[in-house]
Short mmCIF file of C-alpha atoms in Angstrom, two decimals:
data_model
loop_
_atom_site.label_atom_id
_atom_site.label_comp_id
_atom_site.label_asym_id
_atom_site.label_seq_id
_atom_site.Cartn_x
_atom_site.Cartn_y
_atom_site.Cartn_z
CA VAL A 1 -33.40 161.12 -174.70
CA VAL A 2 -34.91 164.38 -173.33
CA VAL A 3 -33.15 167.04 -171.44
CA THR A 4 -34.91 169.82 -169.99
CA MET A 5 -33.74 172.67 -167.73
CA GLU A 6 -37.32 173.56 -166.63
CA ASP A 7 -37.16 170.65 -163.83
CA ASN A 8 -40.04 172.39 -161.88
CA ASN A 9 -42.33 171.52 -164.76
CA PRO A 10 -44.51 168.48 -163.38
CA LEU A 11 -45.48 167.54 -166.64
CA PHE A 12 -41.78 166.94 -167.81
CA TYR A 13 -42.35 163.91 -165.05
CA ARG A 14 -45.24 162.35 -167.27
CA ILE A 15 -43.25 161.52 -170.42
CA SER A 16 -40.79 158.57 -168.98
CA ALA A 17 -43.99 157.61 -167.05
CA ALA A 18 -46.29 157.38 -170.61
CA CYS A 19 -43.06 156.28 -172.67
CA PRO A 20 -40.83 154.28 -170.55
CA SER A 21 -38.62 153.51 -173.71
CA VAL A 22 -37.86 157.42 -173.58
CA ARG A 23 -34.63 158.41 -171.10
CA THR A 24 -35.33 161.71 -169.35
CA ILE A 25 -32.75 163.95 -167.83
CA ALA A 26 -34.36 167.00 -165.45
CA VAL A 27 -31.35 169.48 -164.54
CA GLN A 28 -32.17 172.05 -161.84
CA ASN A 29 -31.55 175.53 -162.85
CA GLY A 30 -32.82 177.42 -159.35
CA ARG A 31 -33.72 177.60 -156.08
CA ARG A 32 -36.16 175.18 -154.98
CA ASP A 33 -39.08 175.16 -151.97
CA ASN A 34 -42.35 175.73 -151.52
CA PHE A 35 -43.13 179.11 -153.35
CA ALA A 36 -46.47 178.62 -155.18
CA SER A 37 -48.61 180.73 -157.75
CA SER A 38 -51.89 179.22 -155.60
CA PRO A 39 -52.94 178.23 -152.54
CA GLU A 40 -53.04 174.95 -154.16
CA GLY A 41 -48.90 174.49 -153.58
CA GLY A 42 -46.43 175.03 -156.02
CA PHE A 43 -43.96 172.70 -157.54
CA PHE A 44 -43.54 169.78 -154.98
CA ASP A 45 -47.12 169.71 -154.34
CA GLU A 46 -48.23 169.22 -157.85
CA LEU A 47 -45.70 167.27 -158.63
CA THR A 48 -46.73 164.72 -155.78
CA ARG A 49 -50.52 164.93 -156.87
CA LEU A 50 -49.67 163.79 -160.63
CA ARG A 51 -47.68 160.69 -158.73
CA ASP A 52 -50.88 160.06 -157.00
CA SER A 53 -53.08 160.36 -160.00
CA THR A 54 -51.40 159.23 -163.22
CA GLY A 55 -47.94 158.45 -162.33
CA VAL A 56 -44.24 160.31 -162.88
CA TYR A 57 -40.98 158.93 -163.62
CA VAL A 58 -37.65 160.53 -164.55
CA ASP A 59 -34.41 159.06 -165.44
CA THR A 60 -31.79 161.24 -164.01
CA LEU A 61 -31.94 164.21 -161.39
CA CYS A 62 -29.20 166.68 -161.97
CA ILE A 63 -29.45 168.66 -158.49
CA PHE A 64 -27.47 171.32 -157.36
CA GLY A 65 -26.06 169.37 -154.24
CA SER A 66 -27.39 166.49 -152.13
CA ALA A 67 -29.28 168.81 -149.42
CA ILE A 68 -31.90 169.28 -152.07
CA LEU A 69 -32.61 165.47 -153.09
CA PRO A 70 -35.23 165.07 -150.19
CA LEU A 71 -37.41 167.33 -151.58
CA TYR A 72 -37.47 165.69 -154.73
CA SER A 73 -37.50 162.05 -153.40
CA THR A 74 -40.57 163.06 -151.29
CA ALA A 75 -42.74 164.12 -154.14
CA LEU A 76 -41.37 161.50 -156.82
CA GLY A 77 -41.88 158.69 -154.72
CA SER A 78 -39.26 156.12 -153.79
CA SER A 79 -39.52 154.49 -157.73
CA GLY A 80 -40.23 157.83 -159.32
CA TYR A 81 -36.27 158.08 -160.68
CA ARG A 82 -33.42 155.96 -161.51
CA LYS A 83 -30.67 158.10 -160.11
CA ALA A 84 -29.96 161.43 -158.59
CA CYS A 85 -26.62 162.92 -160.44
CA VAL A 86 -25.00 166.09 -158.09
CA THR A 87 -23.51 168.41 -161.03
CA GLY A 88 -23.99 171.80 -159.20
CA SER A 89 -25.62 174.41 -161.59
CA LEU A 90 -24.50 174.04 -165.65
CA ARG A 91 -24.45 177.68 -165.87
CA ASN A 92 -22.26 178.45 -163.10
CA ASN A 93 -19.56 175.50 -163.94
CA ALA A 94 -19.79 176.67 -167.78
CA VAL A 95 -18.46 180.15 -166.54
CA ALA A 96 -14.61 180.54 -166.28
CA PRO A 97 -14.08 182.04 -162.58
CA SER A 98 -12.61 185.79 -162.59
CA LEU A 99 -8.76 185.78 -161.84
CA SER A 100 -8.51 189.83 -161.07
CA ASN A 101 -7.49 191.09 -157.83
CA ALA A 102 -9.16 194.21 -157.76
CA LYS A 103 -10.18 196.01 -154.43
CA PRO A 104 -11.93 194.21 -151.99
CA ARG A 105 -15.81 195.27 -152.59
CA VAL A 106 -18.73 194.53 -151.05
CA LEU A 107 -21.56 193.21 -153.23
CA TYR A 108 -25.37 192.71 -152.97
CA VAL A 109 -27.27 190.38 -155.18
CA SER A 110 -30.79 192.02 -156.49
CA SER A 111 -33.58 189.47 -156.68
CA MET A 112 -35.80 192.10 -157.85
CA PRO A 113 -38.93 191.51 -160.18
CA ASN A 114 -39.68 192.59 -163.40
CA PHE A 115 -41.04 196.06 -162.67
CA GLU A 116 -41.98 196.12 -166.48
CA LEU A 117 -44.53 193.51 -165.85
CA GLY A 118 -46.08 195.86 -163.24
CA SER A 119 -44.12 193.58 -160.30
CA ASP A 120 -44.18 196.84 -157.94
CA PRO A 121 -41.87 195.86 -154.70
CA LYS A 122 -44.22 197.98 -152.58
CA SER A 123 -47.73 196.72 -153.84
CA GLU A 124 -49.98 195.26 -151.18
CA ARG A 125 -51.34 192.40 -154.06
CA THR A 126 -50.74 188.90 -153.01
CA LEU A 127 -47.27 187.65 -154.66
CA ALA A 128 -47.39 183.78 -153.68
CA TYR A 129 -48.47 181.47 -150.98
CA TYR A 130 -46.07 179.69 -148.79
CA HIS A 131 -48.22 176.30 -147.56
CA GLY A 132 -51.51 177.93 -148.75
CA THR A 133 -50.70 181.29 -146.80
CA PRO A 134 -50.39 184.48 -148.88
CA ILE A 135 -47.58 187.10 -148.92
CA THR A 136 -47.86 190.29 -150.54
CA TYR A 137 -45.10 191.98 -152.96
CA GLN A 138 -44.08 194.35 -149.80
CA ASP A 139 -43.75 191.78 -147.31
CA ASN A 140 -41.50 189.80 -149.82
CA TRP A 141 -39.48 192.45 -150.36
CA SER A 142 -39.15 194.70 -147.49
CA TRP A 143 -36.14 192.88 -145.88
CA GLU A 144 -34.13 192.97 -148.54
CA ALA A 145 -34.72 196.92 -148.46
CA ALA A 146 -33.58 196.77 -145.03
CA VAL A 147 -30.51 194.33 -146.27
CA VAL A 148 -29.38 196.77 -148.64
CA ARG A 149 -29.14 199.95 -146.51
CA GLU A 150 -27.45 198.02 -143.90
CA ALA A 151 -24.83 196.16 -146.26
CA ALA A 152 -24.37 199.87 -147.70
CA ARG A 153 -23.39 201.50 -144.72
CA PHE A 154 -21.24 198.47 -143.90
CA ALA A 155 -19.14 199.48 -147.23
CA ARG A 156 -19.20 203.11 -146.45
CA ARG A 157 -17.78 202.56 -143.15
CA HIS A 158 -15.03 200.00 -144.01
CA ASP A 159 -14.25 202.39 -146.93
CA ARG A 160 -15.19 199.55 -149.82
CA GLU A 161 -16.89 199.88 -153.50
CA PHE A 162 -20.53 198.82 -152.80
CA VAL A 163 -22.07 197.00 -155.99
CA VAL A 164 -25.39 196.21 -156.32
CA LEU A 165 -25.58 192.75 -159.19
CA GLY A 166 -28.99 193.18 -160.71
CA LYS A 167 -31.25 190.58 -162.08
CA ARG A 168 -32.42 192.29 -165.03
CA SER A 169 -30.77 193.94 -167.84
CA SER A 170 -30.27 197.75 -168.66
CA ARG A 171 -33.16 197.63 -170.75
CA HIS A 172 -35.15 197.20 -167.67
CA THR A 173 -34.79 200.66 -165.53
CA GLY A 174 -36.83 200.03 -162.90
CA GLU A 175 -34.56 197.64 -161.26
CA ARG A 176 -31.64 200.40 -161.18
CA ASN A 177 -34.36 203.23 -160.38
CA HIS A 178 -35.51 201.09 -157.13
CA PHE A 179 -32.13 200.95 -155.47
CA GLU A 180 -31.31 204.19 -156.31
CA MET A 181 -34.54 205.48 -154.20
CA LEU A 182 -33.36 202.96 -151.75
CA LEU A 183 -29.78 204.76 -151.51
CA LYS A 184 -30.31 208.00 -151.80
CA ASN A 185 -27.04 209.95 -151.48
CA GLN A 186 -25.06 207.11 -151.31
CA ASN A 187 -22.32 206.27 -153.78
CA PHE A 188 -22.78 202.97 -155.30
CA SER A 189 -22.51 200.64 -158.68
CA PHE A 190 -25.18 199.00 -160.29
CA CYS A 191 -23.66 196.13 -162.49
CA PRO A 192 -27.09 195.24 -164.93
CA ALA A 193 -27.17 191.53 -165.89
CA GLU A 194 -26.90 192.07 -169.75
CA ASN A 195 -26.02 188.48 -170.64
CA GLN A 196 -26.46 184.95 -169.04
CA THR A 197 -22.73 185.15 -167.79
CA SER A 198 -22.31 188.61 -166.58
CA SER A 199 -22.99 188.76 -163.25
CA TYR A 200 -20.69 185.77 -162.93
CA ARG A 201 -18.26 187.34 -164.37
CA ALA A 202 -18.61 190.89 -162.67
CA VAL A 203 -17.67 188.59 -159.16
CA GLN A 204 -14.43 189.11 -158.21
CA PRO A 205 -12.18 186.46 -155.86
CA SER A 206 -11.44 189.82 -153.62
CA ASP A 207 -15.14 190.42 -152.84
CA VAL A 208 -17.51 189.70 -150.30
CA VAL A 209 -21.50 188.82 -151.28
CA ILE A 210 -24.04 189.23 -149.31
CA ALA A 211 -27.47 188.17 -150.12
CA VAL A 212 -30.93 187.30 -148.84
CA ASP A 213 -31.50 184.22 -150.85
CA GLY A 214 -30.95 184.18 -154.77
CA THR A 215 -29.42 181.13 -156.66
CA LEU A 216 -26.50 183.59 -157.57
CA ALA A 217 -25.42 184.01 -154.22
CA TYR A 218 -25.38 180.20 -153.74
CA GLU A 219 -23.43 179.53 -157.10
CA MET A 220 -21.12 182.14 -155.79
CA LEU A 221 -20.89 180.07 -152.52
CA GLY A 222 -20.32 176.76 -154.48
CA ARG A 223 -17.24 178.26 -155.93
CA GLY A 224 -15.52 179.64 -152.44
CA ILE A 225 -16.55 182.97 -152.90
CA ARG A 226 -16.99 184.62 -149.31
CA VAL A 227 -20.95 184.54 -149.58
CA GLY A 228 -22.98 185.83 -146.65
CA PHE A 229 -27.08 184.95 -146.25
CA ALA A 230 -29.40 187.08 -144.48
CA SER A 231 -32.12 184.96 -145.07
CA ALA A 232 -34.87 186.23 -143.13
CA ARG A 233 -37.43 186.84 -145.67
CA LEU A 234 -40.23 185.28 -144.26
CA THR A 235 -39.31 185.84 -140.63
CA ALA A 236 -39.67 189.66 -141.72
CA ALA A 237 -43.44 189.16 -143.14
CA GLY A 238 -44.32 187.45 -140.10
CA LEU A 239 -44.17 183.77 -141.59
CA GLU A 240 -41.31 182.20 -139.11
CA HIS A 241 -43.22 179.14 -138.89
CA PHE A 242 -42.38 178.60 -142.51
CA LYS A 243 -38.55 177.75 -143.45
CA ASP A 244 -38.64 177.78 -146.96
CA CYS A 245 -36.30 180.70 -147.18
CA ASN A 246 -34.14 179.92 -144.64
CA PHE A 247 -30.35 179.60 -145.14
CA GLY A 248 -29.79 175.69 -146.43
CA PHE A 249 -33.40 175.21 -146.36
CA PRO A 250 -34.30 171.93 -146.76
CA MET A 251 -31.47 171.62 -144.30
CA GLU A 252 -32.45 171.94 -141.02
CA LEU A 253 -29.44 174.39 -139.75
CA GLU A 254 -29.04 176.45 -136.66
CA ASP A 255 -30.64 180.09 -137.07
CA ARG A 256 -27.77 182.24 -136.84
CA GLY A 257 -23.94 180.76 -138.44
CA PRO A 258 -21.27 182.54 -138.94
CA PHE A 259 -22.15 183.63 -142.25
CA TRP A 260 -25.82 183.25 -142.40
CA THR A 261 -29.05 184.60 -139.96
CA ASN A 262 -32.85 183.40 -140.50
CA GLN A 263 -33.08 186.53 -137.95
CA ALA A 264 -34.54 189.95 -139.31
CA GLU A 265 -32.34 191.93 -137.18
CA PRO A 266 -30.22 194.79 -139.36
CA SER A 267 -27.08 193.94 -136.80
CA GLU A 268 -27.15 190.56 -138.05
CA VAL A 269 -26.17 191.93 -141.35
CA HIS A 270 -23.33 193.61 -140.21
CA ARG A 271 -22.07 190.74 -138.05
CA ILE A 272 -22.10 188.43 -141.16
CA LEU A 273 -19.71 190.77 -143.17
CA ASN A 274 -17.66 191.71 -140.24
CA PHE A 275 -17.09 187.55 -140.92
CA LEU A 276 -16.47 187.71 -143.97
CA THR A 277 -14.03 190.77 -144.14
CA SER A 278 -12.13 189.74 -141.06
CA SER A 279 -11.76 185.52 -141.15
CA ASN A 280 -8.58 184.72 -142.82
CA ASP A 281 -8.73 182.14 -145.46
CA GLN A 282 -8.17 178.80 -143.81
CA GLU A 283 -11.03 179.84 -141.16
CA TRP A 284 -13.47 180.66 -144.50
CA SER A 285 -12.55 177.29 -145.74
CA SER A 286 -13.04 175.05 -142.48
CA ILE A 287 -16.44 176.51 -142.11
CA SER A 288 -17.79 177.06 -145.19
CA SER A 289 -16.63 173.74 -147.15
CA GLU A 290 -18.90 171.39 -146.10
CA LEU A 291 -21.74 172.90 -146.49
CA ARG A 292 -20.65 174.30 -149.70
CA ARG A 293 -20.36 170.89 -151.13
CA GLN A 294 -24.03 170.04 -149.91
CA LEU A 295 -25.71 173.01 -150.94
CA MET A 296 -24.10 173.66 -154.61
CA ALA A 297 -21.30 171.84 -155.72
CA TYR A 298 -19.09 173.14 -158.16
CA ASP A 299 -17.65 171.21 -161.04
CA GLN A 300 -15.64 173.56 -163.19
CA MET A 301 -16.69 172.85 -167.28
CA ASN A 302 -19.26 170.36 -166.53
CA HIS A 303 -17.43 167.17 -166.49
CA THR A 304 -19.65 164.89 -164.29
CA PHE A 305 -22.43 166.19 -166.64
CA CYS A 306 -20.64 165.44 -169.86
CA GLU A 307 -19.77 161.74 -168.18
CA LEU A 308 -23.68 161.01 -167.71
CA LEU A 309 -24.16 162.37 -171.41
CA HIS A 310 -21.71 159.94 -172.60
CA GLU A 311 -22.90 156.99 -170.44
CA LEU A 312 -26.59 157.83 -172.23
CA GLY A 313 -24.53 157.48 -175.79
CA ILE A 314 -24.91 161.22 -176.02
CA ARG A 315 -22.00 162.32 -178.26
CA SER A 316 -20.60 166.09 -177.09
CA THR A 317 -18.05 168.62 -177.13
CA GLY A 318 -16.68 167.41 -173.77
CA ALA A 319 -16.29 169.21 -170.81
CA ARG A 320 -15.18 173.10 -171.40
CA PHE A 321 -16.12 176.82 -170.64
CA TRP A 322 -19.08 178.52 -172.52
CA ASP A 323 -17.94 179.74 -175.88
CA ASP A 324 -18.80 183.40 -176.10
CA ASN A 325 -20.49 183.03 -178.98
CA LEU A 326 -23.24 181.28 -177.75
CA ILE A 327 -23.91 183.09 -174.55
CA PRO A 328 -27.56 184.56 -175.20
CA GLU A 329 -28.52 188.29 -174.00
CA ASN A 330 -31.10 188.89 -171.36
#
């Protein structure tokens, strides 16, 4: 049995196709859309080409939720996998939820690049392609700059602490410096991602979270945390005809919902945060529960994945939270 959490590596799907006796498990570990490093297409396009030329197969797909399955199914073909298993995010499931009832805060989930590798969010260089169309670093991150500023204004107006959840550790100073420049003369806290669980543990049950589209935001949504999505990255870049970064992709949802928007209007950030902070628990649960289930299942301690391993004859320690001694630093 061969297991990978690099589910977006097309060559992994050649293992079982070439060696039918080998069982393979592909575990989704991040958001998936048609983001590509070349005009020829991204992961799903490459997987389709590989399917048509040499054949692909995976025994089991472990996916965040049922909503993403059509993208894998189309690329692999109807005979390209044995079964799909909704496990949610293994990492998210493995981190115990915070029990703190601290004063409510507004949190922003950063998806900034690694500045040390020369990825300047203001650069006019091409960052990636969507369906063959290039997008620059500047266009890709300009909307995030607007969202973080509006979220900080909302927090100040409502007397809430504003926190930026960093994507990088404190060793990478570019991310913190970027937000300090964006939020000049505004009080905020920056929480770096020092290890692979620190961002999960930073979120309190009383917080509201705002993001553009990051995986961490969907993971928190799966936990039931109040998360809003200002998912207008491509709209702000003039690529609104591509839906890859819309909330819930590849689901076809309305452009505006109670806690999401695909419209690049700063007022939408305030509308979403107003809903997150003013709705009661029953209203939030009623509106979000079905979408949470489809987009990001939450299986605390990974019971489903452990059962899958057991079915395949693989011994494990069983369902449990991540041992602190085994958590890697970032």
